[in-house]
PDB file of C-alpha atoms in Angstrom:
ATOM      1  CA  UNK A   1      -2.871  -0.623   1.554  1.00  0.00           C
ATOM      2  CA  UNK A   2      -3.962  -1.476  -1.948  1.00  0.00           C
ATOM      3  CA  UNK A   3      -7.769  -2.085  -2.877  1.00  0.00           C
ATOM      4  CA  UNK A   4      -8.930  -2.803  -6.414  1.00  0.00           C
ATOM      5  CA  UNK A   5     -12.540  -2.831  -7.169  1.00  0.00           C
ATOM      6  CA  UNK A   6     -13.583  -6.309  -8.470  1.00  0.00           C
ATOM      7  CA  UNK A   7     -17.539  -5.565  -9.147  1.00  0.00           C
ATOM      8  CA  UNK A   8     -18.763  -6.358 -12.568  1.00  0.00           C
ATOM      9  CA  UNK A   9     -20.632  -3.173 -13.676  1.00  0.00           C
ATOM     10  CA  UNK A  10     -22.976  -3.769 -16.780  1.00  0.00           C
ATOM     11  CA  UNK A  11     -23.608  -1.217 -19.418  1.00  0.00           C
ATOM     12  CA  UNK A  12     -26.997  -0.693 -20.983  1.00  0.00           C
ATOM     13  CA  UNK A  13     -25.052  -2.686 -24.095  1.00  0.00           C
ATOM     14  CA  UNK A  14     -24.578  -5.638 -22.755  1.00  0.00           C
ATOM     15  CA  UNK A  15     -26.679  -8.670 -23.211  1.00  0.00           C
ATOM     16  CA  UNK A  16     -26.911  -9.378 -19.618  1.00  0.00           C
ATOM     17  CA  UNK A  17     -28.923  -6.089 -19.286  1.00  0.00           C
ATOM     18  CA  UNK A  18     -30.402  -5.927 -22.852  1.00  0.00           C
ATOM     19  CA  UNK A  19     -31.824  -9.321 -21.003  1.00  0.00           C
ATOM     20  CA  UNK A  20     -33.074  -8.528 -17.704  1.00  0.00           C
ATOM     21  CA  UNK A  21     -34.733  -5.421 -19.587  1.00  0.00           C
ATOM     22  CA  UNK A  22     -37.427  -7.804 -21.235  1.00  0.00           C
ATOM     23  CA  UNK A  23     -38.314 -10.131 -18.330  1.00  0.00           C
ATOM     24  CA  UNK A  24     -41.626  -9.370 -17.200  1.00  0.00           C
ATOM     25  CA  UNK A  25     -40.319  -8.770 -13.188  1.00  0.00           C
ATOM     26  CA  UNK A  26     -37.214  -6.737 -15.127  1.00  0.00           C
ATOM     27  CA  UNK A  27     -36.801  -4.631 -11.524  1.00  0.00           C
ATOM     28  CA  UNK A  28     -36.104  -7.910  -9.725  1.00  0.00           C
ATOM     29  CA  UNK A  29     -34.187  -9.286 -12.785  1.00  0.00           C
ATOM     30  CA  UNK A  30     -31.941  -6.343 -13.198  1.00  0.00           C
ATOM     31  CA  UNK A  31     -30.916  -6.864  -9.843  1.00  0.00           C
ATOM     32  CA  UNK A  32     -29.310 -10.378 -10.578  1.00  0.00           C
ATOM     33  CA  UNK A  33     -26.703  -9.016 -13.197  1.00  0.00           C
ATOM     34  CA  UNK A  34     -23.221  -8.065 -12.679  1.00  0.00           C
ATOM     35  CA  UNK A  35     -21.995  -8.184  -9.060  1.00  0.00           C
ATOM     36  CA  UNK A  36     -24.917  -8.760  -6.545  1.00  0.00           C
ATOM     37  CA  UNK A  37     -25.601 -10.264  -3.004  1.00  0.00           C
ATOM     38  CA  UNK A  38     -28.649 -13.189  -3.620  1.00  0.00           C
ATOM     39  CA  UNK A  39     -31.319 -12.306  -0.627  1.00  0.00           C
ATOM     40  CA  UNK A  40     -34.783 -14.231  -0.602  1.00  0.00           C
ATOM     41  CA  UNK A  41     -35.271 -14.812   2.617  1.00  0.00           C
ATOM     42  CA  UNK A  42     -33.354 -11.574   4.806  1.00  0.00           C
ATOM     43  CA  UNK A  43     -30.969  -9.230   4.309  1.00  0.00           C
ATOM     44  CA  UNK A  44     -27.601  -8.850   6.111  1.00  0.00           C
ATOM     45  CA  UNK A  45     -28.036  -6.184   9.313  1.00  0.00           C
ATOM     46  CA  UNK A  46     -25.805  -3.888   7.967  1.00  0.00           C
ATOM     47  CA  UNK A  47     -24.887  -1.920   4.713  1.00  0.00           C
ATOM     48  CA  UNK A  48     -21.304  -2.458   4.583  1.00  0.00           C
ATOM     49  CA  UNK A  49     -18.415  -4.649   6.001  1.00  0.00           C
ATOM     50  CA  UNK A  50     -14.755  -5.152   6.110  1.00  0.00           C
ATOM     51  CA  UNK A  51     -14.205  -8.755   6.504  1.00  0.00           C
ATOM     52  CA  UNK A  52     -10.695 -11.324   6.198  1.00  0.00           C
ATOM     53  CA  UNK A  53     -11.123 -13.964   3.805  1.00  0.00           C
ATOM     54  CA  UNK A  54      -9.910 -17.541   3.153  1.00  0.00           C
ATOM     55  CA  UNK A  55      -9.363 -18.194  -0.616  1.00  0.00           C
ATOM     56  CA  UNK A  56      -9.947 -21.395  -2.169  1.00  0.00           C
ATOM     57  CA  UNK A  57      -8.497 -22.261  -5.474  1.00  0.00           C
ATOM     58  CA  UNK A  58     -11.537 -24.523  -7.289  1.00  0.00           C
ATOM     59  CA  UNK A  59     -10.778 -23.645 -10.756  1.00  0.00           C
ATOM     60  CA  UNK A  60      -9.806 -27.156 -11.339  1.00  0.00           C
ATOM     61  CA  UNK A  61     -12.991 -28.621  -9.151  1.00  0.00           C
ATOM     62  CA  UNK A  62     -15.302 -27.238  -7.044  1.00  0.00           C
ATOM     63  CA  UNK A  63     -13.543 -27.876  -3.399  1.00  0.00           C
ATOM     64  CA  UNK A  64     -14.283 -31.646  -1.366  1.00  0.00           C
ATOM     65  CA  UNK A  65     -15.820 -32.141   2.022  1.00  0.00           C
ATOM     66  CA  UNK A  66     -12.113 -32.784   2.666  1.00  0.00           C
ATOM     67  CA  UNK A  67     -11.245 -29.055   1.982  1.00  0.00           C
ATOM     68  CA  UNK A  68     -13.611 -27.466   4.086  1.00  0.00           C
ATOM     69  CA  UNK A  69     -14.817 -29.573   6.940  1.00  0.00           C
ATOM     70  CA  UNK A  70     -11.821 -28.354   9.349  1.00  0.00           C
ATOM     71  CA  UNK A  71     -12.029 -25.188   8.376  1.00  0.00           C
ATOM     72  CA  UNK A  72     -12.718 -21.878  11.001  1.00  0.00           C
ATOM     73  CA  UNK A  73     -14.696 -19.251   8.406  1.00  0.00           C
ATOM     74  CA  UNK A  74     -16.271 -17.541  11.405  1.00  0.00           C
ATOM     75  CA  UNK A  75     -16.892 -13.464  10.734  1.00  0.00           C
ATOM     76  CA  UNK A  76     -14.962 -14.186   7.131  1.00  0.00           C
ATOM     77  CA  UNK A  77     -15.769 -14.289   3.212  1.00  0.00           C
ATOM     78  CA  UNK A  78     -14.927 -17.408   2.104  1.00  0.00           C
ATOM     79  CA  UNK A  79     -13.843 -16.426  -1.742  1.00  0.00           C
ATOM     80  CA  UNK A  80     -14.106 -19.219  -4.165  1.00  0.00           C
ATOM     81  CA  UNK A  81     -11.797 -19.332  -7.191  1.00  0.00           C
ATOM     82  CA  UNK A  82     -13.404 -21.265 -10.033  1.00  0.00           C
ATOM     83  CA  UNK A  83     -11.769 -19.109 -13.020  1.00  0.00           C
ATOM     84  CA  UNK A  84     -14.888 -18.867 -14.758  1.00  0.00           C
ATOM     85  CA  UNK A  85     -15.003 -14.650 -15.094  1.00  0.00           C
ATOM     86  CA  UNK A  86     -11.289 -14.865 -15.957  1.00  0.00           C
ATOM     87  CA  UNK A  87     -11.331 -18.177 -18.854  1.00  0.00           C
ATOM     88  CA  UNK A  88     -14.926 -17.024 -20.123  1.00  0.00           C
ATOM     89  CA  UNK A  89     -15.907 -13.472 -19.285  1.00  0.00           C
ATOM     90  CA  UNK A  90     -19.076 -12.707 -18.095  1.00  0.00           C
ATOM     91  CA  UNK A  91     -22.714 -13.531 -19.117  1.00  0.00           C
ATOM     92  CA  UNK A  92     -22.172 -15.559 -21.784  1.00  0.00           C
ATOM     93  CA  UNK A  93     -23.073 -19.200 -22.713  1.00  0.00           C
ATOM     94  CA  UNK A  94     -19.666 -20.261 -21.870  1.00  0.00           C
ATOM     95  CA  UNK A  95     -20.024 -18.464 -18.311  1.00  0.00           C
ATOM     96  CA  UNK A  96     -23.442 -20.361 -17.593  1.00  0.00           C
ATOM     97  CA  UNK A  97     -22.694 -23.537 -18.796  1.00  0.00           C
ATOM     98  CA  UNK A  98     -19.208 -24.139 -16.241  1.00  0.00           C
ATOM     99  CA  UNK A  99     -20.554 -25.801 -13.363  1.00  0.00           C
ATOM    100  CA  UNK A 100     -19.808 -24.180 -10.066  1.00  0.00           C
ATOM    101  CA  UNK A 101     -21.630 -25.885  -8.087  1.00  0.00           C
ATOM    102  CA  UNK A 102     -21.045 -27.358  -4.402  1.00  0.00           C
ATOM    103  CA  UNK A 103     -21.770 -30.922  -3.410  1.00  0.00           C
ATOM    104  CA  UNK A 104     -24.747 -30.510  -0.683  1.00  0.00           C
ATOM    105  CA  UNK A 105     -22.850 -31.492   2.030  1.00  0.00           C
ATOM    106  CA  UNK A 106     -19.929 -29.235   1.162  1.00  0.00           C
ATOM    107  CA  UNK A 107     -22.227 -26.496   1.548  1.00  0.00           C
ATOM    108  CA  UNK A 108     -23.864 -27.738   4.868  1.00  0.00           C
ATOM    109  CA  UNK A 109     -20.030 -28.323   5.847  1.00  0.00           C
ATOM    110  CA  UNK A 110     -18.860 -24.508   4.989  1.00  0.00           C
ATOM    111  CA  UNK A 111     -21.907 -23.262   6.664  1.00  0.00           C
ATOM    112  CA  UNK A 112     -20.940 -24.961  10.062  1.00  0.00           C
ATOM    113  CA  UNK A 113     -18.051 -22.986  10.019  1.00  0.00           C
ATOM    114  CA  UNK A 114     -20.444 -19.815   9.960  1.00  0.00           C
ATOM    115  CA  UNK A 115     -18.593 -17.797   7.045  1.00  0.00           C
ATOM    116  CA  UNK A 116     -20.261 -14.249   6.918  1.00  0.00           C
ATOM    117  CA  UNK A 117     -20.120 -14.061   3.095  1.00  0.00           C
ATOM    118  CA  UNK A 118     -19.536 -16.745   0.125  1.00  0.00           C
ATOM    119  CA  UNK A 119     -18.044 -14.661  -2.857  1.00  0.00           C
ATOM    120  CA  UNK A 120     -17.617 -16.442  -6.333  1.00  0.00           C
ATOM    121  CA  UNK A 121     -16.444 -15.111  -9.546  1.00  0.00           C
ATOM    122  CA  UNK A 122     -19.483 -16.851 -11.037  1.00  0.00           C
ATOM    123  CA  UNK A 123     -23.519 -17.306 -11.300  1.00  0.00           C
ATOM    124  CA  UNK A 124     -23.732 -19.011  -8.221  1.00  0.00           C
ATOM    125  CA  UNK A 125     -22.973 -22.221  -5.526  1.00  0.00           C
ATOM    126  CA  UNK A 126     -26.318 -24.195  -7.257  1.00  0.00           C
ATOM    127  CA  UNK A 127     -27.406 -25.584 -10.572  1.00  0.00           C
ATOM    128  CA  UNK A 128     -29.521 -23.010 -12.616  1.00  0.00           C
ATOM    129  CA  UNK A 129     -32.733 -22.723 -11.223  1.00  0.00           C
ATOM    130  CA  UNK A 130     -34.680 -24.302  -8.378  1.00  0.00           C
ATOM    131  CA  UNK A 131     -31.253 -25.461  -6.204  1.00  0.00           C
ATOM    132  CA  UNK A 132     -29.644 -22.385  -6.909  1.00  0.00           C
ATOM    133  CA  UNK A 133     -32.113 -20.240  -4.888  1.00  0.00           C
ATOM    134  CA  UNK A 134     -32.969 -23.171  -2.697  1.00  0.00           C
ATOM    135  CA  UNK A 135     -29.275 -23.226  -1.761  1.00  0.00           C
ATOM    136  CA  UNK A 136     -28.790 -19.588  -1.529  1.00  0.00           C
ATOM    137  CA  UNK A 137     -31.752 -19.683   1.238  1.00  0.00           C
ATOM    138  CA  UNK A 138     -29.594 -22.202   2.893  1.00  0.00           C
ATOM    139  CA  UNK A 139     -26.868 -19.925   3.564  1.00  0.00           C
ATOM    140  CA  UNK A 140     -29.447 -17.231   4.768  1.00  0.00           C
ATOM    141  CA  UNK A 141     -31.179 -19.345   7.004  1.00  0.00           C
ATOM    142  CA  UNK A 142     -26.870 -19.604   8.400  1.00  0.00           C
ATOM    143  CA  UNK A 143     -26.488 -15.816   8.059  1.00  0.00           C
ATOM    144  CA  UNK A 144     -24.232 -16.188   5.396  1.00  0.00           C
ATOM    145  CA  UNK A 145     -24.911 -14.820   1.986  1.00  0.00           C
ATOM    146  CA  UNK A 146     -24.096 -15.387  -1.618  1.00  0.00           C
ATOM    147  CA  UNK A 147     -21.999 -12.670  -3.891  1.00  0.00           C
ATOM    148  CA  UNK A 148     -21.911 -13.773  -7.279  1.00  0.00           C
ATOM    149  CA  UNK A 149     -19.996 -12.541  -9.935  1.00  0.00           C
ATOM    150  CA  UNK A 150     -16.710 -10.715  -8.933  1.00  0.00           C
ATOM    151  CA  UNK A 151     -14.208 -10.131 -11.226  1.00  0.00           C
ATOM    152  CA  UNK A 152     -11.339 -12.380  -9.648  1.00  0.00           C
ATOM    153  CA  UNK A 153      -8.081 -13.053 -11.016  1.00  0.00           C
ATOM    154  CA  UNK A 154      -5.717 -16.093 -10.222  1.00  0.00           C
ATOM    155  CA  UNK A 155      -2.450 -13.404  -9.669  1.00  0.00           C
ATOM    156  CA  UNK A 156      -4.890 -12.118  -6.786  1.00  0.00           C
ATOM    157  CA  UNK A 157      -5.448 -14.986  -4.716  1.00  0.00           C
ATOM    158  CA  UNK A 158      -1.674 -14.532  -2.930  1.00  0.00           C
ATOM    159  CA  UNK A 159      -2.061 -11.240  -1.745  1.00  0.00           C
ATOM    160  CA  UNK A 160      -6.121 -10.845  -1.152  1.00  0.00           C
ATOM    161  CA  UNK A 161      -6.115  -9.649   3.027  1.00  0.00           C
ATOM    162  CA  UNK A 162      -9.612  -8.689   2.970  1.00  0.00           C
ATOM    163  CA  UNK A 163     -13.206  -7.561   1.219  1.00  0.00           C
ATOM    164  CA  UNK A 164     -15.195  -4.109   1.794  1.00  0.00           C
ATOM    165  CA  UNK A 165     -18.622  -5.428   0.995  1.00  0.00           C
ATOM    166  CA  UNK A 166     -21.468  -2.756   0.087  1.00  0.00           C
ATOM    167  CA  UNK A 167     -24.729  -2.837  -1.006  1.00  0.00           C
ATOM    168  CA  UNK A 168     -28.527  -0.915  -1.033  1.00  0.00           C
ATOM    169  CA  UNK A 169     -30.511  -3.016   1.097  1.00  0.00           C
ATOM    170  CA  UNK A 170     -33.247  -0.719   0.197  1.00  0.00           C
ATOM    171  CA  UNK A 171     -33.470  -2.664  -3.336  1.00  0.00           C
ATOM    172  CA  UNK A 172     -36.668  -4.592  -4.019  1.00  0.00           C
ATOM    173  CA  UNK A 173     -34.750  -7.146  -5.881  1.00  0.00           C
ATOM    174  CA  UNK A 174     -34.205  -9.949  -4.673  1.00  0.00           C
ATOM    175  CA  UNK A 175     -30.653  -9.690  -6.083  1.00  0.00           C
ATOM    176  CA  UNK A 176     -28.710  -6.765  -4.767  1.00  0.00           C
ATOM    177  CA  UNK A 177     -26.090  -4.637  -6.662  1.00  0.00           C
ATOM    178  CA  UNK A 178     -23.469  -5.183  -4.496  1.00  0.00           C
ATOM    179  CA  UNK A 179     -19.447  -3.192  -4.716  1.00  0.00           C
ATOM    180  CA  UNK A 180     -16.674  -5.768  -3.818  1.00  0.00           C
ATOM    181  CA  UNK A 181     -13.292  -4.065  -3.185  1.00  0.00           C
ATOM    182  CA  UNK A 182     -10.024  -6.673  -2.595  1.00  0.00           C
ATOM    183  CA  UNK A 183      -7.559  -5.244  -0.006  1.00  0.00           C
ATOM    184  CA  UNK A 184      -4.456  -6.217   0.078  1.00  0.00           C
ATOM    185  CA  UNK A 185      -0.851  -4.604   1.599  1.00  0.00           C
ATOM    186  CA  UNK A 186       0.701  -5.928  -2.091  1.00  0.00           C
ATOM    187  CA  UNK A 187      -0.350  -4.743  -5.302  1.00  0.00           C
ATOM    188  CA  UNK A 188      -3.588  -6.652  -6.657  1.00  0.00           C
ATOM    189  CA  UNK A 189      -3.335  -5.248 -10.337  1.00  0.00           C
ATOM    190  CA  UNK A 190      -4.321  -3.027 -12.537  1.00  0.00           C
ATOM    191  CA  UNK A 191      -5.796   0.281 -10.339  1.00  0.00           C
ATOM    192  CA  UNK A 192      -9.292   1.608 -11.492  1.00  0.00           C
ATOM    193  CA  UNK A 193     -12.850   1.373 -11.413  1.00  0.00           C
ATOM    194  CA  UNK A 194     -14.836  -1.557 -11.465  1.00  0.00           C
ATOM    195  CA  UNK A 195     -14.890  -4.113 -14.492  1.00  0.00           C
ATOM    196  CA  UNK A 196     -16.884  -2.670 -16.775  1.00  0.00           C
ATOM    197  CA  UNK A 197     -18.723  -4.660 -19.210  1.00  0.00           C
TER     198      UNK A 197
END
């Protein structure tokens, strides 16, 4: 069994913190950097869990009612692939302007299929602002929630089994630091701690 961890962890350097430091809520603000789970409505019951994924491959464009209306997500992460973290890094203006976002009734259309967990190695499902939160309130009124910004890698998407999914639901952001670890029985890459940034 091979796990990698694929959380973004931000240093007091980066921008991205140097960013959510001067916000006038920074303790809520801090919590939407680097790897976190989006929760403005509830929390998930539990602190951690192990959970199979399905993997789609959107770095091209964001995936069709077509892709995902026949599809059984039920008690899985459904991990979407857009290639932003990999072609632009993290947190920069090339990061936030790729869109990533899902056609409404995509969404509506994944959520029928009552994934536990949509992870994206990205800001987000929604356009900055109002839709992103309204959509992200969407998934929690499905019991699904939103990880954003995992450090995924096109080599993984062959051999990714599984996520271990962890985070303080203690937090009084409404963005949760959240640890993603990939599991696979082949090698995922490069062993080590998170992606530091």
């Amino acid at each position: 069994m091979n796990r990698k961890n694929i959380s973004i962890e931000i240093s007091k350097d980066h921008p991205a913190y140097q960013w959510a430091k001067r916000q006038s809520d920074s303790v809520n603000a801090m919590g939407h950097i680097g790897t976190h789970i989006d929760c403005y409505t509830k929390i998930p019951l539990e602190a951690t869990y192990t959970t199979p994924v399905h993997i789609i491959n959107c770095s091209e464009a964001m995936p069709t009612l077509a892709q995902v209306e026949t599809l059984n997500l039920s008690g899985k992460s459904l991990v979407l692939y857009t290639g932003n973290f990999e072609k632009n890094g993290y947190g920069n203006s090339n990061y936030g302007a790729k869109s990533t976002v899902l056609n409404s009734d995509v969404l509506d259309s994944i959520l029928n299929s009552s994934p536990m967990f949509i992870a994206i190695d990205s800001y987000g499902i929604g356009a900055h602002g109002d839709e992103h939160i309204s959509f992200d309130k969407r998934c929690e009124e499905n019991n699904c929630f939103v990880i954003e910004n995992i450090c995924l890698t096109k080599v993984m998407l062959g051999t990714l089994d599984s996520l271990e999914i962890s985070f303080d639901p203690t937090s009084a952001s409404t963005g949760k630091r959240c640890d993603v670890i990939a599991v696979s029985d082949e090698q995922l890459g490069k062993e080590g701690a998170a992606c530091e940034l």
